Amino acid sequence: MDMKEILVDAVKKGASDIFMISGAALAYKIHGRVVSTGGDILMPDDTRLAVFEIFTLAQIDITSPDDLKSEMDFSFSIKGTGRFRANIYRQRGSFSAVLRCVPFELPDSKVLGIPENVMNLSELKSGIVLVTGAAGNGKSTTLSCMIDKINSSSEGHIITIEDPIEFLHKHKKCIISQREIGIDTGSYVDALRAALRQSPNVILLGEMRDFDTINIAMTAAETGQLVLSTLHTNGAANTVDRIIDVFPTNQQHQIRIQLSMVLRAVVSQQLVPAIGGGLVPAFEIMVVNNAIRTMIREQKTHQIDTVLQSEPDMQTMDSSLLKLYRDGIITAETAVNFAYNQDIMAKRVAN
């Protein structure tokens, strides 16, 4: 089993992920479905050899199983093929690997179907913009498109902090510093604190994952930087509540006020199956205006959907899915299955 050949084959077939797990055949995720390649069942020795071949390709100096931690994240490139984000781990005592395929070329937002009002958020000069959704739904890709637009249209210093780095950005109008957790810095918190002393205009934070990261990100936004980041939440209202719930109860009133002032937008996205194959994105878009600012301060986030339905530059996830259905891009079943309110969606597609 030649690891390089597998990577080339996966890219040619349009796979987003590669699965190498003992007890199962080699498999790819293509258009959201995990598909077996039909080869032999991988044995523990097969996955062990594959893992060490991956380390060789990534130029990581690990020579024995004792050097391997329980989990390892890193990224690497294969010339002429693409970049790969690897997660190496143990399961049932054997080695396993899942690799995400990342193209060298930055994606085109129009080809991907990212709305113009999402891309226009890159024109903001300060505050926090969040792209949310479950893993594997294109959050990093959307943020990379936004970073590339900033890089192509304005001058400044962009700092990206990722675990690991996915898309590589060239210096265009901006200077770009790309830092990888575990290689260039010890943690998101360390890198974010340091970034405030590196004269950034834009900070891309791979994930706002805990109290310290969220706290420093809010401080950065208050001091005049544009902070772009992700959260694993569904929907704008849930995202606001998730951020506030990270803080101790006695601080939450103050955090609501602070968040209402620094949050600029929340974009939630899903990749859903399209008629005829492939995946198409659906977006919920919340741009913070005075009404939403008041709702955040006064613990009325449950009313945010009402604003999303009434403002022309905003939309709910369900309205995005309904439009895709009415435009003949997705089926009624898909619209219902991916809707936040499935009962209401079922009635809408039935009419």
XYZ file of C-alpha atoms in Angstrom:
351
model
C 0.000 0.000 0.000
C 1.653 3.212 -1.239
C 0.492 6.197 0.816
C 1.386 8.730 -1.853
C -0.655 6.836 -4.467
C -3.634 6.784 -2.088
C -3.435 10.561 -1.610
C -3.239 11.172 -5.365
C -6.181 8.816 -5.994
C -8.310 10.475 -3.294
C -7.732 13.948 -4.759
C -8.542 12.740 -8.299
C -11.838 11.269 -7.065
C -12.798 14.487 -5.277
C -12.618 13.011 -1.775
C -12.799 15.399 1.159
C -11.505 12.831 3.679
C -9.535 9.575 3.739
C -10.158 6.918 6.411
C -7.512 4.334 7.341
C -8.864 2.312 10.246
C -7.901 -1.204 11.289
C -10.670 -3.747 10.635
C -12.179 -1.788 7.719
C -11.204 -1.256 4.091
C -9.662 2.027 2.999
C -12.510 4.527 2.528
C -13.042 8.035 1.157
C -15.692 10.616 1.984
C -17.071 11.923 -1.319
C -19.912 14.465 -1.394
C -20.676 13.766 2.253
C -20.856 9.954 1.904
C -18.222 7.537 3.215
C -17.454 5.127 0.358
C -15.269 2.027 0.604
C -12.572 1.728 -2.043
C -13.309 -2.009 -2.218
C -9.814 -3.059 -1.233
C -8.694 -5.539 1.398
C -9.550 -5.118 5.062
C -6.766 -3.180 6.751
C -4.943 -5.054 9.496
C -3.174 -3.390 12.448
C 0.198 -3.835 10.705
C -1.198 -2.129 7.579
C -2.391 0.949 9.441
C 0.818 1.124 11.477
C 2.920 1.155 8.313
C 0.598 3.702 6.701
C 0.842 5.998 9.724
C 4.633 5.936 9.701
C 4.616 6.592 5.950
C 2.434 9.632 6.621
C 4.981 10.849 9.189
C 7.705 10.453 6.567
C 5.723 12.456 3.988
C 5.082 15.142 6.613
C 8.778 15.144 7.615
C 7.886 14.418 11.235
C 10.643 12.606 13.105
C 8.845 9.685 14.734
C 10.716 6.402 14.507
C 8.918 4.140 16.976
C 5.368 3.645 18.308
C 6.535 4.906 21.707
C 7.105 8.358 20.194
C 3.457 8.645 19.126
C 0.998 10.423 21.395
C -2.576 9.144 21.749
C -3.681 11.738 19.160
C -1.698 13.962 16.819
C -2.838 16.766 14.485
C -0.652 18.178 11.730
C -0.727 19.167 8.079
C 1.588 18.543 5.135
C 1.813 19.044 1.373
C 2.462 16.760 -1.574
C 3.861 18.645 -4.567
C 1.452 18.684 -7.477
C -1.296 16.973 -5.440
C -2.509 19.075 -2.523
C -2.358 19.692 1.200
C -3.608 17.260 3.813
C -4.720 17.774 7.400
C -3.949 14.605 9.324
C -5.276 13.263 12.600
C -3.413 10.191 13.839
C -4.893 8.295 16.762
C -5.169 4.900 18.418
C -8.324 2.797 18.552
C -8.562 -0.689 20.039
C -4.808 -0.586 20.474
C -4.030 -0.071 16.786
C -3.072 2.993 14.762
C -5.644 4.838 12.674
C -5.601 7.937 10.505
C -8.144 10.339 9.037
C -6.836 12.823 6.488
C -8.680 15.898 5.185
C -7.845 16.857 1.593
C -7.210 20.585 1.131
C -6.576 21.916 -2.396
C -3.548 24.117 -3.040
C -5.593 26.715 -4.851
C -7.852 28.896 -2.752
C -11.488 28.199 -3.668
C -13.651 30.674 -5.591
C -16.477 31.915 -3.362
C -18.852 32.261 -6.338
C -18.220 28.697 -7.498
C -18.816 27.459 -3.947
C -22.088 29.385 -3.671
C -21.053 31.666 -0.786
C -23.491 34.633 -0.832
C -22.160 38.112 -1.565
C -23.497 39.459 1.751
C -21.340 36.880 3.554
C -18.237 37.862 1.584
C -18.964 41.552 2.237
C -18.410 40.913 5.964
C -14.697 40.886 5.129
C -14.955 44.665 4.623
C -15.530 45.210 8.353
C -12.619 46.866 10.150
C -13.193 45.623 13.701
C -15.351 43.340 15.835
C -16.004 39.593 15.745
C -17.407 37.631 12.802
C -18.216 33.978 13.499
C -18.785 31.160 11.017
C -20.538 28.283 12.763
C -21.795 24.784 12.050
C -20.918 21.144 12.513
C -17.485 19.799 11.551
C -17.008 19.214 7.834
C -19.510 21.832 6.680
C -17.050 24.231 5.072
C -16.440 26.774 7.832
C -12.682 26.930 7.216
C -13.252 27.262 3.475
C -15.620 30.211 3.937
C -13.164 31.940 6.255
C -10.303 31.329 3.805
C -12.324 32.989 1.045
C -12.923 35.986 3.309
C -9.220 36.196 4.220
C -8.277 36.054 0.532
C -10.693 38.884 -0.253
C -9.143 41.039 2.498
C -5.673 40.092 1.259
C -6.576 41.107 -2.295
C -8.394 44.358 -1.556
C -6.792 46.103 1.431
C -3.425 46.651 3.077
C -2.470 45.452 6.542
C -1.235 42.546 8.621
C -3.305 39.346 8.790
C -2.460 36.748 11.444
C -3.973 33.276 11.201
C -3.845 30.889 14.180
C -4.880 27.366 13.187
C -4.706 23.774 14.413
C -3.402 22.773 11.907
C -2.976 25.234 8.999
C -5.224 24.277 6.077
C -5.127 26.781 3.203
C -1.832 28.512 2.470
C -2.110 32.241 1.714
C 0.384 34.241 -0.344
C 1.335 37.816 0.516
C -0.746 40.029 -1.783
C -1.720 43.506 -0.617
C -1.423 42.292 2.976
C 1.381 40.692 4.926
C 0.174 37.315 6.224
C 1.568 35.450 9.229
C 0.237 31.883 9.511
C 0.869 30.153 12.838
C 0.189 26.495 13.594
C -0.582 25.190 17.074
C 2.094 22.772 18.270
C 4.666 23.939 15.716
C 4.761 27.739 15.783
C 3.037 28.286 19.133
C 1.943 26.312 22.175
C -1.780 27.132 22.194
C -4.518 29.366 20.841
C -4.341 31.442 24.022
C -0.562 31.982 23.775
C -0.763 32.892 20.088
C -3.746 35.198 20.578
C -2.067 37.059 23.436
C 1.065 37.466 21.325
C -0.962 38.578 18.299
C -2.118 41.673 20.169
C 1.536 42.797 20.206
C 2.128 42.019 16.512
C 0.178 44.987 15.083
C -2.549 42.937 13.358
C -5.452 44.341 11.381
C -7.168 40.956 11.070
C -6.871 37.857 13.256
C -8.181 34.516 12.014
C -8.663 32.210 14.983
C -9.244 28.583 13.985
C -11.719 27.971 16.798
C -13.063 29.821 19.839
C -13.018 26.701 21.959
C -12.864 27.782 25.621
C -13.225 30.579 28.167
C -9.693 31.974 27.775
C -9.772 32.016 23.974
C -13.193 33.688 23.829
C -12.202 36.227 26.493
C -9.010 37.295 24.683
C -10.768 37.319 21.289
C -13.357 39.746 22.676
C -10.577 41.943 24.047
C -8.850 41.936 20.643
C -12.105 42.968 18.966
C -12.586 45.774 21.480
C -9.122 47.163 20.763
C -9.814 47.602 17.057
C -8.971 44.323 15.289
C -11.283 42.300 13.066
C -11.461 38.790 14.544
C -12.727 35.938 12.351
C -13.364 32.581 14.005
C -15.531 29.461 14.189
C -17.769 27.715 16.705
C -19.389 24.287 16.526
C -22.913 25.614 17.020
C -26.036 25.658 14.860
C -27.828 28.957 14.406
C -27.118 32.542 15.406
C -29.137 32.518 18.640
C -27.484 29.299 19.853
C -24.077 30.798 19.083
C -24.731 33.872 21.230
C -26.000 31.709 24.105
C -22.997 29.360 23.805
C -20.505 32.222 24.145
C -22.270 33.676 27.174
C -22.650 30.279 28.871
C -18.859 29.804 28.790
C -18.521 32.546 31.413
C -19.341 32.226 35.141
C -22.885 33.226 36.062
C -21.795 36.343 37.967
C -20.027 37.659 34.820
C -22.724 36.900 32.265
C -24.571 40.232 32.491
C -21.372 42.150 31.757
C -20.439 39.709 28.980
C -23.829 40.231 27.308
C -23.138 43.964 27.173
C -19.585 43.406 25.925
C -20.651 40.845 23.294
C -23.453 43.077 22.022
C -20.841 45.748 21.294
C -18.158 43.598 19.595
C -20.163 40.944 17.714
C -20.679 42.005 14.106
C -22.128 38.906 12.446
C -22.800 35.193 12.762
C -22.933 32.979 9.677
C -24.145 29.401 10.205
C -23.711 26.961 7.359
C -24.513 23.418 6.319
C -23.499 21.394 3.274
C -26.551 19.537 1.981
C -26.937 16.957 -0.832
C -27.888 18.478 -4.186
C -30.115 16.893 -6.803
C -27.836 15.120 -9.260
C -24.989 14.676 -6.787
C -22.562 16.854 -4.921
C -23.120 19.191 -2.002
C -24.493 22.724 -1.883
C -24.183 25.195 1.021
C -27.121 26.616 2.950
C -26.542 29.694 5.109
C -28.120 31.446 8.070
C -26.892 35.048 8.153
C -27.192 37.384 11.125
C -25.713 40.881 10.897
C -25.842 42.594 14.287
C -27.999 45.732 14.207
C -29.525 47.798 17.019
C -32.450 45.410 17.477
C -30.210 42.339 17.807
C -27.781 44.254 20.031
C -30.662 44.964 22.415
C -31.812 41.320 22.338
C -28.315 40.132 23.301
C -28.103 42.602 26.202
C -31.607 41.813 27.490
C -31.441 37.981 27.250
C -33.958 37.842 24.404
C -31.913 35.835 21.930
C -34.951 33.621 21.242
C -36.380 36.590 19.320
C -33.434 36.841 16.906
C -35.125 34.641 14.270
C -37.877 37.267 13.929
C -35.284 39.860 12.898
C -33.559 37.438 10.498
C -36.864 36.882 8.692
C -37.622 40.592 8.295
C -34.285 42.121 7.245
C -33.268 41.992 3.543
C -29.556 41.326 4.220
C -30.253 38.494 6.680
C -31.860 35.054 6.487
C -32.654 32.012 8.591
C -31.264 28.592 7.787
C -34.740 27.317 6.979
C -35.424 30.154 4.513
C -32.110 29.338 2.788
C -33.091 25.660 2.511
C -36.561 26.568 1.264
C -35.072 28.748 -1.494
C -32.737 25.913 -2.549
C -35.777 23.601 -2.748
C -37.887 26.085 -4.733
C -34.977 26.692 -7.116
C -34.854 22.942 -7.820
C -31.401 22.478 -6.286
C -32.357 20.159 -3.397
C -35.253 17.782 -2.777
C -38.109 18.401 -0.367
C -36.824 15.538 1.788
C -33.396 17.189 2.068
C -34.967 20.527 2.977
C -36.925 18.893 5.804
C -34.042 16.736 7.062
C -31.638 19.683 7.381
C -34.155 22.256 8.636
C -33.861 23.629 12.177
C -37.676 23.456 12.476
C -38.618 20.314 10.572
C -42.378 20.455 11.256
C -42.754 23.920 9.757
C -40.485 23.056 6.819
C -42.569 19.934 6.061
C -45.678 22.139 5.762
C -43.884 24.675 3.567
C -42.593 22.161 1.024
C -45.996 20.447 0.901
C -47.688 23.645 -0.381
